[in-house]
Amino acid sequence: MAAQNSADSQKEQTNILTSTQSVVKDALERLGYPDEAYELMKEPVRMITVRIPVRMDDGKIKVFTGYRAQHNDAVGPTKGGVRFHPNVSEMEVRALSIWMTLKSGIVDLPYGGGKGGIVCDPREMSFRELEALSRGYVRALSQVVGPTKDIPAPDVFTNSQIMAWMMDEYSRIDEFNNPGFITGKPIVLGGSHGRESATAKGVTICIEEACKKRGIKLQGARVIVQGFGNAGSFLAKFMHDMGAKVIAISDAEGALHDPEGLDIDYLLDRRDSFGTVTNLFEDTLSNDEMLELDTDILVPAAIENQITEENAHNIQADIVVEAANGPTTLKATEILTERDILIVPDVLASSGGVTVSYFEWVQNNQGYYWKEEEVQEKLRQVLVKAFNNVYTTAQNRNIDMRLAAYMVGVRKMTEAARFRGWI
Ligand SMILES: NC(=O)C1=CN([C@@H]2O[C@H](COP(=O)(O)OP(=O)(O)OC[C@H]3O[C@@H](n4cnc5c(N)ncnc54)[C@H](O)[C@@H]3O)[C@@H](O)[C@H]2O)C=CC1
Ligand SMILES: O=C(O)CCC(=O)C(=O)O
């Protein structure tokens, strides 16, 4: 029975939906909003499940399950990525859509949160099968998505090619070339300069700001990055180029460690399109071992629930900056905060991606395209302001940065819903 209770408590704290809801509730109460605000905020207003038949290369039909959650459109259209992963679930997509609302609130975008996913393993699918799946997903959702309704983007195991197929499918259905339907597209199809590296750039800006607060010099600082895909690999490169020492990186297969600093350019050159590189080496660590190495800065940039009650006491970083969505459980957040480790939460640290997605959508709407420097300058302004807003809220209220970020993030949607007369 005791073992069952402990298993239940472990299950509860790694349930990203219930833990997100509990922080949202706390944030709304501290801001003095009535219970109705939480009732509205705790779940997406629309949750769609689709079944997508795809003829596979062996001639057989396989039916995939996909989801799209539209959390709240009080502020504007919903917005957020689509992930292709075997572990995608309805619960995960619901939680991720709430996080998107929070991100848009923190960086002050005219969006609510959305998120989608398909249960599949793209690493085992051919290019043709992936194209058919991407197009099928858009056909199944075409009534409820669109540039003024819900705007998808890349996330785990999706990329600019998949965005291009989805944009093309939507444009065919709409009988109109519609680049503003989706962001993270190739530049030649209306993508924005800087979108591909935007998530990592936003994380870098948060690291710079956090280092200033903690008196850490980035030059020579030791950095560990979990995940070597879009977010993790660009981040490792930025850290390396800024003179930090990237002492470990990982992917789904394992981790590489060199206390003197890894050769990031070499690893970038060798990684595959799914962000895997450690399989080329023999002397690897596990992800769990890597997370506990001594370092100044730790950046989880892969998947959820990586820092938990189990390993939080062993984390040796001074700063944890969450590039991934949901890498740290609430119990682990509590433990790290008690240990005076500064956590820059996902909804702030990873908001660079959606910020440049917004820039892409604005450029598509006006049909006028910005230079890379303009994108980078605007992104920096937004992220520095957001970081300091959340940091000051945390300091003034004597709370951790996750709760402070939720307080900053929920306010815009809640105010918009109030003015509309929804609550
Ligand atoms: N791509 C984007 O614009 C944004 C991504 N994020 C978040 O960043 C995280 C990473 O996303 P991307 O870099 O886009 O994905 P990606 O698909 O480009 O890369 C994922 C990386 O994580 C690794 N990985 C997968 N399963 C793992 C496991 N069990 N243990 C360790 N590593 C594992 C993969 O090997 C790969 O290196 C996700 O949480 C995503 O939601 C957040 C904001 C925007
Ligand atoms: O770029 C976007 O619209 C969304 C990115 C995303 O899915 C995320 O921030 O988790």
CSV table of C-alpha atoms and ligand atoms in Angstrom, one decimal:
chain,number,residue,atom,x,y,z
A,1,MET,CA,0.0,0.0,0.0
A,2,ALA,CA,2.8,2.4,1.0
A,3,ALA,CA,4.6,1.5,-2.3
A,4,GLN,CA,1.3,2.2,-4.2
A,5,ASN,CA,1.0,5.6,-2.5
A,6,SER,CA,4.5,6.5,-3.4
A,7,ALA,CA,4.0,5.4,-7.0
A,8,ASP,CA,0.8,7.5,-7.1
A,9,SER,CA,2.6,10.6,-5.8
A,10,GLN,CA,5.4,10.1,-8.3
A,11,LYS,CA,2.8,9.7,-11.1
A,12,GLU,CA,1.0,12.9,-9.9
A,13,GLN,CA,4.0,15.1,-9.9
A,14,THR,CA,5.1,14.0,-13.4
A,15,ASN,CA,1.6,14.6,-14.8
A,16,ILE,CA,2.4,17.8,-16.7
A,17,LEU,CA,-1.3,18.8,-17.0
A,18,THR,CA,-2.2,18.6,-13.3
A,19,SER,CA,1.0,20.3,-12.2
A,20,THR,CA,0.5,23.1,-14.7
A,21,GLN,CA,-3.1,23.6,-13.6
A,22,SER,CA,-1.9,23.8,-9.9
A,23,VAL,CA,0.5,26.6,-10.8
A,24,VAL,CA,-2.0,28.4,-12.9
A,25,LYS,CA,-4.5,28.3,-10.0
A,26,ASP,CA,-1.9,29.7,-7.6
A,27,ALA,CA,-1.0,32.5,-10.0
A,28,LEU,CA,-4.6,33.5,-10.6
A,29,GLU,CA,-5.4,33.5,-6.9
A,30,ARG,CA,-2.3,35.6,-6.1
A,31,LEU,CA,-3.5,38.1,-8.8
A,32,GLY,CA,-6.9,38.2,-7.1
A,33,TYR,CA,-8.9,36.8,-10.0
A,34,PRO,CA,-12.2,34.9,-9.2
A,35,ASP,CA,-12.5,31.1,-9.4
A,36,GLU,CA,-14.2,31.5,-12.9
A,37,ALA,CA,-10.9,32.6,-14.3
A,38,TYR,CA,-9.3,29.3,-13.3
A,39,GLU,CA,-12.3,27.3,-14.6
A,40,LEU,CA,-11.8,28.9,-18.0
A,41,MET,CA,-8.0,28.7,-17.9
A,42,LYS,CA,-7.5,25.1,-16.7
A,43,GLU,CA,-8.4,23.4,-20.0
A,44,PRO,CA,-8.3,24.2,-23.7
A,45,VAL,CA,-11.5,25.7,-25.1
A,46,ARG,CA,-11.3,23.3,-28.0
A,47,MET,CA,-9.6,19.9,-28.2
A,48,ILE,CA,-9.7,18.0,-31.5
A,49,THR,CA,-8.6,14.4,-32.1
A,50,VAL,CA,-8.1,13.3,-35.7
A,51,ARG,CA,-7.4,10.0,-37.4
A,52,ILE,CA,-5.2,10.2,-40.4
A,53,PRO,CA,-5.0,7.3,-42.9
A,54,VAL,CA,-1.6,7.0,-44.7
A,55,ARG,CA,-0.6,4.6,-47.4
A,56,MET,CA,2.8,3.3,-46.2
A,57,ASP,CA,5.6,2.3,-48.5
A,58,ASP,CA,4.7,-1.4,-48.1
A,59,GLY,CA,1.3,-0.7,-49.7
A,60,LYS,CA,-0.7,-1.0,-46.4
A,61,ILE,CA,-2.8,1.7,-44.9
A,62,LYS,CA,-1.8,2.8,-41.4
A,63,VAL,CA,-4.1,5.1,-39.4
A,64,PHE,CA,-2.3,7.6,-37.2
A,65,THR,CA,-3.9,9.6,-34.3
A,66,GLY,CA,-3.3,13.4,-34.1
A,67,TYR,CA,-4.4,16.1,-31.7
A,68,ARG,CA,-4.8,19.9,-31.7
A,69,ALA,CA,-5.5,21.8,-28.6
A,70,GLN,CA,-6.7,25.4,-28.8
A,71,HIS,CA,-6.3,26.7,-25.3
A,72,ASN,CA,-7.9,30.2,-25.5
A,73,ASP,CA,-8.6,32.7,-28.2
A,74,ALA,CA,-9.6,35.7,-26.0
A,75,VAL,CA,-6.5,37.7,-27.1
A,76,GLY,CA,-6.3,36.5,-30.7
A,77,PRO,CA,-5.7,33.4,-32.8
A,78,THR,CA,-4.2,30.4,-31.1
A,79,LYS,CA,-0.6,29.6,-31.9
A,80,GLY,CA,1.9,26.8,-31.2
A,81,GLY,CA,3.9,24.0,-32.5
A,82,VAL,CA,3.1,20.5,-33.8
A,83,ARG,CA,5.2,17.5,-32.5
A,84,PHE,CA,5.7,14.1,-34.2
A,85,HIS,CA,6.6,11.7,-31.4
A,86,PRO,CA,5.6,8.2,-30.2
A,87,ASN,CA,4.8,9.5,-26.8
A,88,VAL,CA,2.4,12.3,-27.9
A,89,SER,CA,-0.8,12.1,-25.8
A,90,GLU,CA,-3.9,14.2,-25.5
A,91,MET,CA,-2.9,15.1,-21.9
A,92,GLU,CA,0.5,16.3,-23.1
A,93,VAL,CA,-1.0,18.4,-25.9
A,94,ARG,CA,-3.5,20.0,-23.5
A,95,ALA,CA,-0.7,21.0,-21.1
A,96,LEU,CA,1.5,22.3,-23.9
A,97,SER,CA,-1.3,24.5,-25.2
A,98,ILE,CA,-1.7,26.1,-21.8
A,99,TRP,CA,2.1,26.8,-21.8
A,100,MET,CA,1.7,28.5,-25.2
A,101,THR,CA,-0.9,30.9,-23.7
A,102,LEU,CA,1.6,31.7,-20.9
A,103,LYS,CA,4.4,32.3,-23.3
A,104,SER,CA,2.4,34.6,-25.5
A,105,GLY,CA,1.4,36.5,-22.3
A,106,ILE,CA,5.0,36.8,-21.1
A,107,VAL,CA,6.4,38.2,-24.3
A,108,ASP,CA,3.1,40.1,-25.0
A,109,LEU,CA,2.0,38.6,-28.4
A,110,PRO,CA,-1.5,39.0,-29.7
A,111,TYR,CA,-2.1,35.2,-29.5
A,112,GLY,CA,-3.6,32.6,-27.3
A,113,GLY,CA,-2.0,29.2,-26.9
A,114,GLY,CA,-2.4,26.2,-29.2
A,115,LYS,CA,-0.4,23.0,-29.7
A,116,GLY,CA,-0.7,19.8,-31.7
A,117,GLY,CA,0.9,16.4,-32.1
A,118,ILE,CA,0.8,13.2,-34.0
A,119,VAL,CA,1.6,9.8,-32.4
A,120,CYS,CA,4.2,8.5,-34.7
A,121,ASP,CA,8.0,7.9,-34.9
A,122,PRO,CA,9.3,10.0,-37.8
A,123,ARG,CA,12.7,8.4,-37.4
A,124,GLU,CA,11.2,5.2,-38.8
A,125,MET,CA,9.2,6.8,-41.7
A,126,SER,CA,10.3,7.6,-45.2
A,127,PHE,CA,10.2,11.1,-46.6
A,128,ARG,CA,7.1,10.2,-48.7
A,129,GLU,CA,5.2,8.8,-45.7
A,130,LEU,CA,6.0,11.9,-43.6
A,131,GLU,CA,4.7,14.1,-46.4
A,132,ALA,CA,1.5,12.1,-46.6
A,133,LEU,CA,1.1,12.3,-42.8
A,134,SER,CA,1.7,16.0,-42.7
A,135,ARG,CA,-0.8,16.7,-45.5
A,136,GLY,CA,-3.4,14.4,-43.9
A,137,TYR,CA,-3.1,16.2,-40.6
A,138,VAL,CA,-3.8,19.6,-42.3
A,139,ARG,CA,-6.8,18.1,-44.2
A,140,ALA,CA,-8.3,16.8,-41.0
A,141,LEU,CA,-8.0,20.1,-39.3
A,142,SER,CA,-8.5,22.6,-42.1
A,143,GLN,CA,-11.8,23.9,-40.8
A,144,VAL,CA,-10.5,25.0,-37.5
A,145,VAL,CA,-7.0,26.2,-38.3
A,146,GLY,CA,-5.8,29.2,-40.4
A,147,PRO,CA,-3.9,32.5,-40.2
A,148,THR,CA,-6.7,34.2,-38.2
A,149,LYS,CA,-7.8,31.1,-36.2
A,150,ASP,CA,-4.9,28.8,-35.2
A,151,ILE,CA,-1.3,29.0,-36.5
A,152,PRO,CA,0.9,25.9,-36.2
A,153,ALA,CA,4.8,25.8,-36.1
A,154,PRO,CA,7.6,23.3,-35.6
A,155,ASP,CA,8.3,21.4,-32.4
A,156,VAL,CA,9.9,18.1,-31.5
A,157,PHE,CA,10.8,16.1,-34.6
A,158,THR,CA,9.1,18.5,-37.0
A,159,ASN,CA,11.0,21.0,-39.2
A,160,SER,CA,10.7,23.6,-42.0
A,161,GLN,CA,10.1,20.9,-44.6
A,162,ILE,CA,7.1,19.6,-42.7
A,163,MET,CA,5.9,23.2,-42.3
A,164,ALA,CA,6.3,23.7,-46.1
A,165,TRP,CA,4.1,20.6,-46.9
A,166,MET,CA,1.5,21.7,-44.4
A,167,MET,CA,1.4,25.2,-45.9
A,168,ASP,CA,1.1,23.8,-49.4
A,169,GLU,CA,-1.8,21.6,-48.4
A,170,TYR,CA,-3.6,24.4,-46.6
A,171,SER,CA,-3.1,26.7,-49.6
A,172,ARG,CA,-4.5,24.1,-52.0
A,173,ILE,CA,-7.6,23.6,-49.8
A,174,ASP,CA,-8.0,27.4,-49.4
A,175,GLU,CA,-7.4,27.9,-53.2
A,176,PHE,CA,-5.0,30.7,-52.1
A,177,ASN,CA,-1.3,30.9,-51.4
A,178,ASN,CA,-1.5,31.4,-47.6
A,179,PRO,CA,2.0,31.6,-46.0
A,180,GLY,CA,0.5,33.1,-42.8
A,181,PHE,CA,-1.2,29.8,-42.0
A,182,ILE,CA,2.0,28.4,-40.5
A,183,THR,CA,5.4,29.6,-39.2
A,184,GLY,CA,8.9,28.1,-39.2
A,185,LYS,CA,8.7,27.7,-43.0
A,186,PRO,CA,11.7,27.8,-45.4
A,187,ILE,CA,12.8,31.4,-46.2
A,188,VAL,CA,11.8,30.9,-49.8
A,189,LEU,CA,8.2,30.2,-48.8
A,190,GLY,CA,7.9,33.2,-46.6
A,191,GLY,CA,9.8,32.0,-43.5
A,192,SER,CA,11.6,34.6,-41.4
A,193,HIS,CA,15.3,35.1,-41.0
A,194,GLY,CA,16.2,33.9,-37.5
A,195,ARG,CA,13.3,31.6,-36.9
A,196,GLU,CA,15.3,28.4,-37.1
A,197,SER,CA,17.7,29.5,-34.3
A,198,ALA,CA,15.1,31.7,-32.4
A,199,THR,CA,14.4,29.3,-29.6
A,200,ALA,CA,18.1,28.9,-28.8
A,201,LYS,CA,18.7,32.7,-29.3
A,202,GLY,CA,16.0,33.4,-26.7
A,203,VAL,CA,17.5,30.9,-24.3
A,204,THR,CA,20.9,32.5,-24.8
A,205,ILE,CA,19.5,35.9,-23.9
A,206,CYS,CA,18.0,34.5,-20.8
A,207,ILE,CA,21.3,32.8,-19.9
A,208,GLU,CA,23.1,36.2,-20.3
A,209,GLU,CA,20.5,37.9,-18.1
A,210,ALA,CA,20.6,35.1,-15.5
A,211,CYS,CA,24.4,35.2,-15.4
A,212,LYS,CA,24.3,39.0,-14.7
A,213,LYS,CA,22.0,38.4,-11.8
A,214,ARG,CA,24.1,35.6,-10.4
A,215,GLY,CA,27.5,37.3,-11.1
A,216,ILE,CA,28.6,34.5,-13.4
A,217,LYS,CA,30.9,35.4,-16.3
A,218,LEU,CA,29.7,33.6,-19.4
A,219,GLN,CA,33.2,33.6,-20.9
A,220,GLY,CA,34.7,30.3,-19.6
A,221,ALA,CA,31.5,29.2,-17.8
A,222,ARG,CA,30.7,25.4,-18.0
A,223,VAL,CA,27.5,24.6,-19.8
A,224,ILE,CA,25.6,21.3,-20.2
A,225,VAL,CA,23.0,20.9,-22.9
A,226,GLN,CA,20.5,18.0,-22.9
A,227,GLY,CA,19.1,17.5,-26.4
A,228,PHE,CA,21.0,18.2,-29.7
A,229,GLY,CA,18.0,19.1,-32.0
A,230,ASN,CA,16.8,22.5,-33.0
A,231,ALA,CA,16.9,24.1,-29.6
A,232,GLY,CA,19.9,22.3,-28.1
A,233,SER,CA,22.3,22.3,-31.1
A,234,PHE,CA,21.9,26.0,-31.9
A,235,LEU,CA,22.3,26.7,-28.2
A,236,ALA,CA,25.5,24.7,-27.8
A,237,LYS,CA,26.9,26.6,-30.9
A,238,PHE,CA,25.9,30.0,-29.4
A,239,MET,CA,27.4,29.1,-26.0
A,240,HIS,CA,30.6,27.8,-27.7
A,241,ASP,CA,30.9,30.9,-29.9
A,242,MET,CA,30.5,33.2,-26.9
A,243,GLY,CA,33.4,31.6,-25.1
A,244,ALA,CA,31.6,29.3,-22.7
A,245,LYS,CA,32.8,25.7,-22.3
A,246,VAL,CA,30.2,23.2,-23.5
A,247,ILE,CA,31.3,20.3,-21.4
A,248,ALA,CA,28.4,17.9,-22.2
A,249,ILE,CA,25.6,17.4,-24.7
A,250,SER,CA,23.1,14.6,-25.2
A,251,ASP,CA,20.5,13.1,-27.4
A,252,ALA,CA,17.9,10.3,-27.1
A,253,GLU,CA,20.7,7.7,-27.3
A,254,GLY,CA,23.1,9.0,-24.6
A,255,ALA,CA,25.5,11.8,-23.7
A,256,LEU,CA,29.1,13.0,-24.5
A,257,HIS,CA,31.3,14.6,-21.8
A,258,ASP,CA,34.6,16.4,-22.0
A,259,PRO,CA,35.6,18.6,-19.0
A,260,GLU,CA,37.8,20.6,-21.4
A,261,GLY,CA,34.9,21.4,-23.7
A,262,LEU,CA,33.5,19.5,-26.6
A,263,ASP,CA,34.2,20.3,-30.3
A,264,ILE,CA,30.7,21.6,-31.1
A,265,ASP,CA,31.3,22.4,-34.7
A,266,TYR,CA,32.5,18.8,-35.3
A,267,LEU,CA,29.4,17.4,-33.5
A,268,LEU,CA,27.1,19.7,-35.5
A,269,ASP,CA,28.6,18.5,-38.7
A,270,ARG,CA,28.0,14.8,-37.7
A,271,ARG,CA,24.5,15.0,-36.2
A,272,ASP,CA,21.6,13.6,-38.2
A,273,SER,CA,18.3,15.4,-39.0
A,274,PHE,CA,16.7,14.2,-35.8
A,275,GLY,CA,19.4,15.6,-33.6
A,276,THR,CA,21.3,12.3,-32.9
A,277,VAL,CA,25.1,12.2,-32.8
A,278,THR,CA,26.1,10.2,-29.7
A,279,ASN,CA,25.6,6.9,-31.5
A,280,LEU,CA,28.8,7.6,-33.4
A,281,PHE,CA,30.9,7.4,-30.2
A,282,GLU,CA,31.7,4.6,-27.8
A,283,ASP,CA,32.6,6.4,-24.6
A,284,THR,CA,29.1,7.8,-23.7
A,285,LEU,CA,27.2,8.5,-20.5
A,286,SER,CA,23.5,8.2,-19.9
A,287,ASN,CA,21.3,11.3,-19.9
A,288,ASP,CA,20.7,10.7,-16.2
A,289,GLU,CA,24.5,10.7,-15.5
A,290,MET,CA,25.0,13.8,-17.5
A,291,LEU,CA,22.4,15.8,-15.7
A,292,GLU,CA,24.3,15.3,-12.4
A,293,LEU,CA,27.7,16.5,-13.6
A,294,ASP,CA,29.3,19.5,-12.0
A,295,THR,CA,28.6,22.6,-14.1
A,296,ASP,CA,27.7,26.3,-14.0
A,297,ILE,CA,24.7,26.3,-16.4
A,298,LEU,CA,22.4,23.4,-17.2
A,299,VAL,CA,20.0,23.6,-20.1
A,300,PRO,CA,17.5,20.8,-20.6
A,301,ALA,CA,16.5,21.1,-24.3
A,302,ALA,CA,14.8,17.8,-25.0
A,303,ILE,CA,11.7,16.4,-23.4
A,304,GLU,CA,9.5,16.6,-20.2
A,305,ASN,CA,10.2,15.4,-16.7
A,306,GLN,CA,14.0,15.2,-16.8
A,307,ILE,CA,14.7,16.8,-13.4
A,308,THR,CA,12.5,15.2,-10.8
A,309,GLU,CA,12.3,14.6,-7.1
A,310,GLU,CA,14.7,11.7,-7.8
A,311,ASN,CA,17.7,13.6,-9.1
A,312,ALA,CA,17.0,17.3,-8.1
A,313,HIS,CA,19.2,16.9,-4.9
A,314,ASN,CA,22.1,15.9,-7.2
A,315,ILE,CA,22.0,18.7,-9.7
A,316,GLN,CA,25.2,20.7,-9.4
A,317,ALA,CA,24.5,23.7,-11.7
A,318,ASP,CA,24.1,27.3,-10.4
A,319,ILE,CA,21.5,28.1,-13.0
A,320,VAL,CA,19.0,25.8,-14.8
A,321,VAL,CA,17.6,27.4,-18.0
A,322,GLU,CA,14.7,25.4,-19.5
A,323,ALA,CA,14.8,25.4,-23.3
A,324,ALA,CA,12.5,22.3,-23.3
A,325,ASN,CA,8.9,22.5,-22.4
A,326,GLY,CA,8.3,21.0,-18.9
A,327,PRO,CA,11.7,19.4,-18.1
A,328,THR,CA,11.5,20.1,-14.4
A,329,THR,CA,8.7,18.8,-12.1
A,330,LEU,CA,7.2,21.0,-9.4
A,331,LYS,CA,8.7,19.1,-6.6
A,332,ALA,CA,12.1,19.4,-8.3
A,333,THR,CA,11.5,23.1,-8.8
A,334,GLU,CA,11.0,23.3,-5.0
A,335,ILE,CA,14.1,21.4,-4.2
A,336,LEU,CA,16.3,23.4,-6.6
A,337,THR,CA,14.9,26.7,-5.3
A,338,GLU,CA,15.6,25.6,-1.7
A,339,ARG,CA,19.2,24.9,-2.8
A,340,ASP,CA,19.4,28.4,-4.2
A,341,ILE,CA,19.7,27.2,-7.9
A,342,LEU,CA,18.1,29.8,-10.2
A,343,ILE,CA,15.6,28.2,-12.5
A,344,VAL,CA,14.6,30.2,-15.6
A,345,PRO,CA,11.3,28.5,-16.5
A,346,ASP,CA,10.3,27.1,-19.9
A,347,VAL,CA,7.5,29.5,-20.5
A,348,LEU,CA,10.0,32.4,-20.4
A,349,ALA,CA,13.3,30.7,-21.6
A,350,SER,CA,11.8,29.0,-24.7
A,351,SER,CA,9.6,31.9,-25.8
A,352,GLY,CA,12.1,33.1,-28.4
A,353,GLY,CA,10.6,30.6,-30.9
A,354,VAL,CA,7.1,31.8,-30.8
A,355,THR,CA,8.3,35.4,-30.7
A,356,VAL,CA,10.1,35.1,-34.1
A,357,SER,CA,7.1,33.0,-35.3
A,358,TYR,CA,5.0,36.1,-34.6
A,359,PHE,CA,7.5,38.2,-36.5
A,360,GLU,CA,7.2,35.7,-39.4
A,361,TRP,CA,3.4,36.0,-39.4
A,362,VAL,CA,3.6,39.8,-39.3
A,363,GLN,CA,5.9,39.7,-42.3
A,364,ASN,CA,3.6,37.3,-44.1
A,365,ASN,CA,0.6,39.6,-43.4
A,366,GLN,CA,2.3,42.7,-44.6
A,367,GLY,CA,4.2,41.0,-47.5
A,368,TYR,CA,7.4,42.9,-46.5
A,369,TYR,CA,10.4,41.0,-45.2
A,370,TRP,CA,12.9,42.0,-42.5
A,371,LYS,CA,16.6,41.7,-42.5
A,372,GLU,CA,18.2,39.2,-40.0
A,373,GLU,CA,19.6,42.0,-37.9
A,374,GLU,CA,16.2,43.6,-37.5
A,375,VAL,CA,14.7,40.3,-36.3
A,376,GLN,CA,17.6,39.7,-33.8
A,377,GLU,CA,17.4,43.2,-32.4
A,378,LYS,CA,13.6,43.0,-31.9
A,379,LEU,CA,13.9,39.5,-30.3
A,380,ARG,CA,16.6,40.8,-27.9
A,381,GLN,CA,14.4,43.7,-26.8
A,382,VAL,CA,11.4,41.5,-26.2
A,383,LEU,CA,13.3,38.8,-24.3
A,384,VAL,CA,15.4,41.1,-22.1
A,385,LYS,CA,12.2,43.0,-21.1
A,386,ALA,CA,10.3,39.7,-20.4
A,387,PHE,CA,13.2,38.2,-18.4
A,388,ASN,CA,13.5,41.3,-16.2
A,389,ASN,CA,9.7,41.6,-15.7
A,390,VAL,CA,9.5,38.0,-14.5
A,391,TYR,CA,12.7,38.3,-12.4
A,392,THR,CA,11.4,41.5,-10.7
A,393,THR,CA,8.0,39.9,-10.0
A,394,ALA,CA,9.8,36.9,-8.4
A,395,GLN,CA,12.0,39.2,-6.2
A,396,ASN,CA,9.2,41.5,-5.2
A,397,ARG,CA,6.9,38.6,-4.2
A,398,ASN,CA,9.6,36.3,-2.9
A,399,ILE,CA,8.5,33.5,-5.1
A,400,ASP,CA,10.3,31.3,-7.6
A,401,MET,CA,10.6,32.4,-11.3
A,402,ARG,CA,8.2,29.7,-12.5
A,403,LEU,CA,5.3,31.0,-10.4
A,404,ALA,CA,6.3,34.6,-11.3
A,405,ALA,CA,6.3,33.7,-15.0
A,406,TYR,CA,2.8,32.2,-14.7
A,407,MET,CA,1.6,35.3,-12.9
A,408,VAL,CA,3.0,37.5,-15.7
A,409,GLY,CA,1.7,35.1,-18.4
A,410,VAL,CA,-1.9,34.5,-17.3
A,411,ARG,CA,-2.8,38.2,-16.8
A,412,LYS,CA,-3.2,39.2,-20.5
A,413,MET,CA,-5.6,36.3,-21.4
A,414,THR,CA,-7.6,36.7,-18.2
A,415,GLU,CA,-8.0,40.5,-18.7
A,416,ALA,CA,-9.0,39.9,-22.3
A,417,ALA,CA,-11.6,37.3,-21.3
A,418,ARG,CA,-12.9,39.7,-18.6
A,419,PHE,CA,-13.4,42.6,-21.1
A,420,ARG,CA,-15.1,40.2,-23.5
A,421,GLY,CA,-17.5,39.3,-20.7
A,422,TRP,CA,-16.5,35.6,-20.6
A,423,ILE,CA,-15.8,35.6,-16.9
B,1,LIG,N1,11.6,24.0,-32.0
B,1,LIG,C1,11.1,25.1,-31.3
B,1,LIG,O1,11.0,26.2,-31.9
B,1,LIG,C2,10.8,25.0,-29.9
B,1,LIG,C3,11.1,23.9,-29.1
B,1,LIG,N2,10.8,23.9,-27.8
B,1,LIG,C4,11.0,22.8,-27.0
B,1,LIG,O2,12.4,22.4,-27.0
B,1,LIG,C5,12.5,21.0,-26.8
B,1,LIG,C6,13.3,20.4,-27.9
B,1,LIG,O3,12.6,20.7,-29.2
B,1,LIG,P1,13.4,20.7,-30.6
B,1,LIG,O4,14.8,21.0,-30.3
B,1,LIG,O5,12.6,21.5,-31.4
B,1,LIG,O6,13.2,19.2,-31.0
B,1,LIG,P2,14.2,18.4,-32.0
B,1,LIG,O7,13.3,17.3,-32.5
B,1,LIG,O8,14.8,19.2,-33.0
B,1,LIG,O9,15.3,17.7,-31.0
B,1,LIG,C7,15.0,17.0,-29.9
B,1,LIG,C8,16.3,16.5,-29.3
B,1,LIG,O10,15.9,15.8,-28.1
B,1,LIG,C9,16.5,14.5,-28.1
B,1,LIG,N3,15.7,13.6,-27.3
B,1,LIG,C10,14.6,13.0,-27.7
B,1,LIG,N4,14.1,12.2,-26.7
B,1,LIG,C11,15.1,12.3,-25.7
B,1,LIG,C12,15.2,11.6,-24.5
B,1,LIG,N5,14.3,10.7,-24.0
B,1,LIG,N6,16.3,11.9,-23.7
B,1,LIG,C13,17.2,12.8,-24.2
B,1,LIG,N7,17.1,13.5,-25.3
B,1,LIG,C14,16.1,13.2,-26.1
B,1,LIG,C15,16.6,14.1,-29.5
B,1,LIG,O11,17.6,13.1,-29.7
B,1,LIG,C16,17.0,15.5,-30.1
B,1,LIG,O12,18.4,15.7,-30.0
B,1,LIG,C17,11.1,20.4,-26.7
B,1,LIG,O13,10.7,20.4,-25.4
B,1,LIG,C18,10.3,21.5,-27.4
B,1,LIG,O14,8.9,21.5,-27.1
B,1,LIG,C19,10.3,25.0,-27.2
B,1,LIG,C20,10.1,26.2,-27.9
B,1,LIG,C21,10.2,26.2,-29.3
B,2,LIG,O1,6.7,29.1,-32.9
B,2,LIG,C1,5.6,28.8,-32.4
B,2,LIG,O2,4.5,29.3,-32.8
B,2,LIG,C2,5.4,27.8,-31.3
B,2,LIG,C3,6.7,27.2,-30.7
B,2,LIG,C4,6.3,26.2,-29.7
B,2,LIG,O3,5.6,25.3,-30.0
B,2,LIG,C5,6.7,26.4,-28.3
B,2,LIG,O4,7.2,27.4,-27.9
B,2,LIG,O5,6.6,25.4,-27.6
